[in-house]
PDB file of C-alpha atoms in Angstrom:
ATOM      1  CA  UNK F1031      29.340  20.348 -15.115  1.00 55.00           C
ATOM      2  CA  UNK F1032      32.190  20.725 -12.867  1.00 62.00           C
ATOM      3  CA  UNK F1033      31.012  24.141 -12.165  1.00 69.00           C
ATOM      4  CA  UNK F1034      27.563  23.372 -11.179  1.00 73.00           C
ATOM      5  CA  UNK F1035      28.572  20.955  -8.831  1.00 72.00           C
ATOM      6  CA  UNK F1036      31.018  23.558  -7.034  1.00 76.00           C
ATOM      7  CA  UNK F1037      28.206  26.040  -6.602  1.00 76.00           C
ATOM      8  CA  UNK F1038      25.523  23.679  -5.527  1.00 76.00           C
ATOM      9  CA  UNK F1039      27.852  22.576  -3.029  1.00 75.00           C
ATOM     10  CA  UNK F1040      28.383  26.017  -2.341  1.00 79.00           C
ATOM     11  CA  UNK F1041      24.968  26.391  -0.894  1.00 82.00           C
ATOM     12  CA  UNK F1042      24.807  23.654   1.272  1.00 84.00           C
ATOM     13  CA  UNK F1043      24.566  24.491   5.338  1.00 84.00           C
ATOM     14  CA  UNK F1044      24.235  22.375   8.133  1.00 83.00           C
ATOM     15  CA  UNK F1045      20.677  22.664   8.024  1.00 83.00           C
ATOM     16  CA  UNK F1046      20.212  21.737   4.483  1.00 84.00           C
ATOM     17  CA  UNK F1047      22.658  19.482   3.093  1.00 88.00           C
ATOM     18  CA  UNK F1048      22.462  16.256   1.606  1.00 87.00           C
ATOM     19  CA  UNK F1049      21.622  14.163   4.503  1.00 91.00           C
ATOM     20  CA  UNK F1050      19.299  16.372   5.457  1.00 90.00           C
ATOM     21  CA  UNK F1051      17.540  16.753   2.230  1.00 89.00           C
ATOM     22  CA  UNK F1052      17.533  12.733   1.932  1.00 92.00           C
ATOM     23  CA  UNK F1053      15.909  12.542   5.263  1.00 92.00           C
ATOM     24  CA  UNK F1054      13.359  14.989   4.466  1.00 92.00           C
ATOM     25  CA  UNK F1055      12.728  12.809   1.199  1.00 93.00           C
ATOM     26  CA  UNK F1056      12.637  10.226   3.002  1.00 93.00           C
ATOM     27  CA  UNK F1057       9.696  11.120   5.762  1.00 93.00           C
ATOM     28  CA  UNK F1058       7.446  12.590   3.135  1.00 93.00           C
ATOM     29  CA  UNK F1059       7.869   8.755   0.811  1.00 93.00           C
ATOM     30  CA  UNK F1060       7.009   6.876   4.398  1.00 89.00           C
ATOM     31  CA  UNK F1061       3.966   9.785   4.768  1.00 90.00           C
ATOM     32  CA  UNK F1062       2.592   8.846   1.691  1.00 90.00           C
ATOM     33  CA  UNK F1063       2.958   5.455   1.752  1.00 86.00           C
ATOM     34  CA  UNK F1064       1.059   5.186   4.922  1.00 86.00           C
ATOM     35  CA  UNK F1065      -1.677   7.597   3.924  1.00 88.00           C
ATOM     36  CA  UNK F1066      -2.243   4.970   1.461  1.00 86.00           C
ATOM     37  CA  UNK F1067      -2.045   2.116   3.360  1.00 84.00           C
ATOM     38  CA  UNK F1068      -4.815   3.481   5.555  1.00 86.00           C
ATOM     39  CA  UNK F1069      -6.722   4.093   2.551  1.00 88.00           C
ATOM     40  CA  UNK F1070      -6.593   1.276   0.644  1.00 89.00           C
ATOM     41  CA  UNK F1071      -7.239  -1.372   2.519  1.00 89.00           C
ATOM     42  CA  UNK F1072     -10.647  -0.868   3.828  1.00 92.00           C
ATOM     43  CA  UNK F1073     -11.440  -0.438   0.134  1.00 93.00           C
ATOM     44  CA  UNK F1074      -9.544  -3.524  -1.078  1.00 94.00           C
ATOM     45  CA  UNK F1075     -11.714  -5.161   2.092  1.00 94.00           C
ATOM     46  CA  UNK F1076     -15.000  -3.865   0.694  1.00 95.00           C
ATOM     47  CA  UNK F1077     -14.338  -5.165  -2.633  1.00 96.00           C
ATOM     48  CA  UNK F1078     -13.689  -8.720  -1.005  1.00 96.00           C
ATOM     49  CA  UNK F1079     -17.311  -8.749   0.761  1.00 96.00           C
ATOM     50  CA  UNK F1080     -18.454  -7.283  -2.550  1.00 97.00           C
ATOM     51  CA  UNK F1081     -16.966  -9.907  -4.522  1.00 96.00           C
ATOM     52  CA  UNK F1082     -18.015 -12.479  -1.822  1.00 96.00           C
ATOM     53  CA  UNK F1083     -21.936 -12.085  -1.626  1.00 96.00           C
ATOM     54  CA  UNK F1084     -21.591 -11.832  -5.612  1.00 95.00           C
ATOM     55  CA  UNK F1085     -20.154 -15.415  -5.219  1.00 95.00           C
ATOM     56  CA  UNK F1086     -22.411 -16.737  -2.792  1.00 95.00           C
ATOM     57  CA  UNK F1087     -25.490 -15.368  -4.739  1.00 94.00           C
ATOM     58  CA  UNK F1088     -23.879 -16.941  -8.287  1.00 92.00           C
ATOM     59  CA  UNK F1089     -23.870 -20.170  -6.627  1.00 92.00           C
ATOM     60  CA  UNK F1090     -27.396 -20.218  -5.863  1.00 93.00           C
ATOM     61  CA  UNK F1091     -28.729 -19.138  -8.699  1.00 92.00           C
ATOM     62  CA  UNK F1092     -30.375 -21.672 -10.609  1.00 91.00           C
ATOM     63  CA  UNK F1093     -31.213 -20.111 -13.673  1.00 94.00           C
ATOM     64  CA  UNK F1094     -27.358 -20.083 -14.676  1.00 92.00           C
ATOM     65  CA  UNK F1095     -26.232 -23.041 -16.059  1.00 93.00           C
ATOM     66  CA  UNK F1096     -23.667 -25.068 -13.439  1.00 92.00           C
ATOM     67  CA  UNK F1097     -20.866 -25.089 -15.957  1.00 93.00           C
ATOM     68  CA  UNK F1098     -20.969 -21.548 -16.692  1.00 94.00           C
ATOM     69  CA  UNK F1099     -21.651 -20.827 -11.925  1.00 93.00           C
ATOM     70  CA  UNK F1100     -18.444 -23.187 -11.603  1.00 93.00           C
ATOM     71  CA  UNK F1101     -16.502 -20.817 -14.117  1.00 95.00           C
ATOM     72  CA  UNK F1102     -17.312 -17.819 -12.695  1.00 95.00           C
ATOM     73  CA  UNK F1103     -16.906 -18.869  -9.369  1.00 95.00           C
ATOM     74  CA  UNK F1104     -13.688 -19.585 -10.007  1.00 96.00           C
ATOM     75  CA  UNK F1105     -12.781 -16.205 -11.394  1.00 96.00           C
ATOM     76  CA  UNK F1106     -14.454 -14.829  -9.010  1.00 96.00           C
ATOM     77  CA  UNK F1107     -12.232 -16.917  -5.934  1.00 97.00           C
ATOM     78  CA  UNK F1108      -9.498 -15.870  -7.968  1.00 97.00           C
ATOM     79  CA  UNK F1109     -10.163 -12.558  -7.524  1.00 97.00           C
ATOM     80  CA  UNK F1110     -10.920 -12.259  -3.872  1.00 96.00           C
ATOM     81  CA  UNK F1111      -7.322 -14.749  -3.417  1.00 96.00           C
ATOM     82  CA  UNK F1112      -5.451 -11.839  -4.982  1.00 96.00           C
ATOM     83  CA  UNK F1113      -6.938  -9.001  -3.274  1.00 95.00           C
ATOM     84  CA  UNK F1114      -6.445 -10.840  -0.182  1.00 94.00           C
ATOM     85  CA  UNK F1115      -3.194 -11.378  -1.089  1.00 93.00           C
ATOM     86  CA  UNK F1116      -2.245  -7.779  -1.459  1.00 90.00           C
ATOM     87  CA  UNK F1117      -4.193  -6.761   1.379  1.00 88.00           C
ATOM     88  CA  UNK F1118      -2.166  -9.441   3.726  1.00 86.00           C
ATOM     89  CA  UNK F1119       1.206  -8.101   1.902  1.00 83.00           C
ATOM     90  CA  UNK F1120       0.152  -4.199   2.612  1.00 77.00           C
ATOM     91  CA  UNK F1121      -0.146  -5.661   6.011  1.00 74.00           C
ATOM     92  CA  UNK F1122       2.721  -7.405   6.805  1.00 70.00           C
ATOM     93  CA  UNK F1123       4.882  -4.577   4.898  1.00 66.00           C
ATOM     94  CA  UNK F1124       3.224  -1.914   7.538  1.00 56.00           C
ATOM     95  CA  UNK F1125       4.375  -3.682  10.382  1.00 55.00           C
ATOM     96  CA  UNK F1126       8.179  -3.686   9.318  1.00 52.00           C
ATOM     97  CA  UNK F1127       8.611  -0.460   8.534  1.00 55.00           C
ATOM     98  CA  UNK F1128       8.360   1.291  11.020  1.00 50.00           C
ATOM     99  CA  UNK F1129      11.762  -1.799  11.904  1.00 50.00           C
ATOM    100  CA  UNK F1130      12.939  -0.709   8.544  1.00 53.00           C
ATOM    101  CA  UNK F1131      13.118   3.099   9.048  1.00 51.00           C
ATOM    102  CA  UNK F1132      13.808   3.121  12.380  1.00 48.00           C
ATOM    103  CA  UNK F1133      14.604   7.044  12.922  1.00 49.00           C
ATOM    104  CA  UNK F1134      10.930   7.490  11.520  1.00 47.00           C
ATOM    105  CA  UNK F1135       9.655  10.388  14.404  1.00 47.00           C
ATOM    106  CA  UNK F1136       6.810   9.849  16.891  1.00 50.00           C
ATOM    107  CA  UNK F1137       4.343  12.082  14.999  1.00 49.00           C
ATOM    108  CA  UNK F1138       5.060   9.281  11.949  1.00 47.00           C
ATOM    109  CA  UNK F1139       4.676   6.151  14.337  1.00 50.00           C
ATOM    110  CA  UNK F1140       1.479   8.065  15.565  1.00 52.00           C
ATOM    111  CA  UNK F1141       0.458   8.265  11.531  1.00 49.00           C
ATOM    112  CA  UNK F1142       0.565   4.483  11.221  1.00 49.00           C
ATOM    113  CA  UNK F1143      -1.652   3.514  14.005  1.00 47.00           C
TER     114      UNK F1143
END
């Protein structure tokens, strides 16, 4: 094991060395990450309307017993709470990291907008 360590270490430059390769890592996590922030939430948003006229008609129907509209409303509200949820926590986690990983580049800090 010893041995492997000495030659890996062996290939290391300036260019490509441990900090460098932990940078690189770095960027291409915060690329991704934001590539599915942008994604995600106009879906998790669509679901929410989605979920919302599929309330609002449920509580008008009449045909549905009230006991069984006021249990799936619930589930329903439910629902939409914890997609909004994760939708406000996508949101608020967006805005700090570019704070967070502060030697992110300007092509990155472009990315987020």
């Amino acid at each position: 094991m010893g041995k492997d360590i000495q030659v890996i270490a062996e290939q290391w430059s300036e260019t490509v060395n441990p900090q460098t390769v932990y940078a690189k890592g770095k960027k291409d996590i915060i690329h991704v990450l934001r590539r599915y922030r942008k994604w995600s939430i106009p879906i998790k948003q669509a679901r929410m309307e989605s979920l919302q006229a599929e309330l609002d008609a449920m509580l008008q129907d009449d045909k549905i017993p009230e006991d069984e509209r006021l249990m799936s409303a619930a589930i329903i509200q439910q629902w939409i709470q914890q997609i909004r949820k994760e939708v406000s926590e996508t949101r608020s986690t967006s805005s700090l990291d570019l704070e967070t990983f502060p030697d992110a580049t300007e092509e990155t800090k472009e990315e987020a907008r």
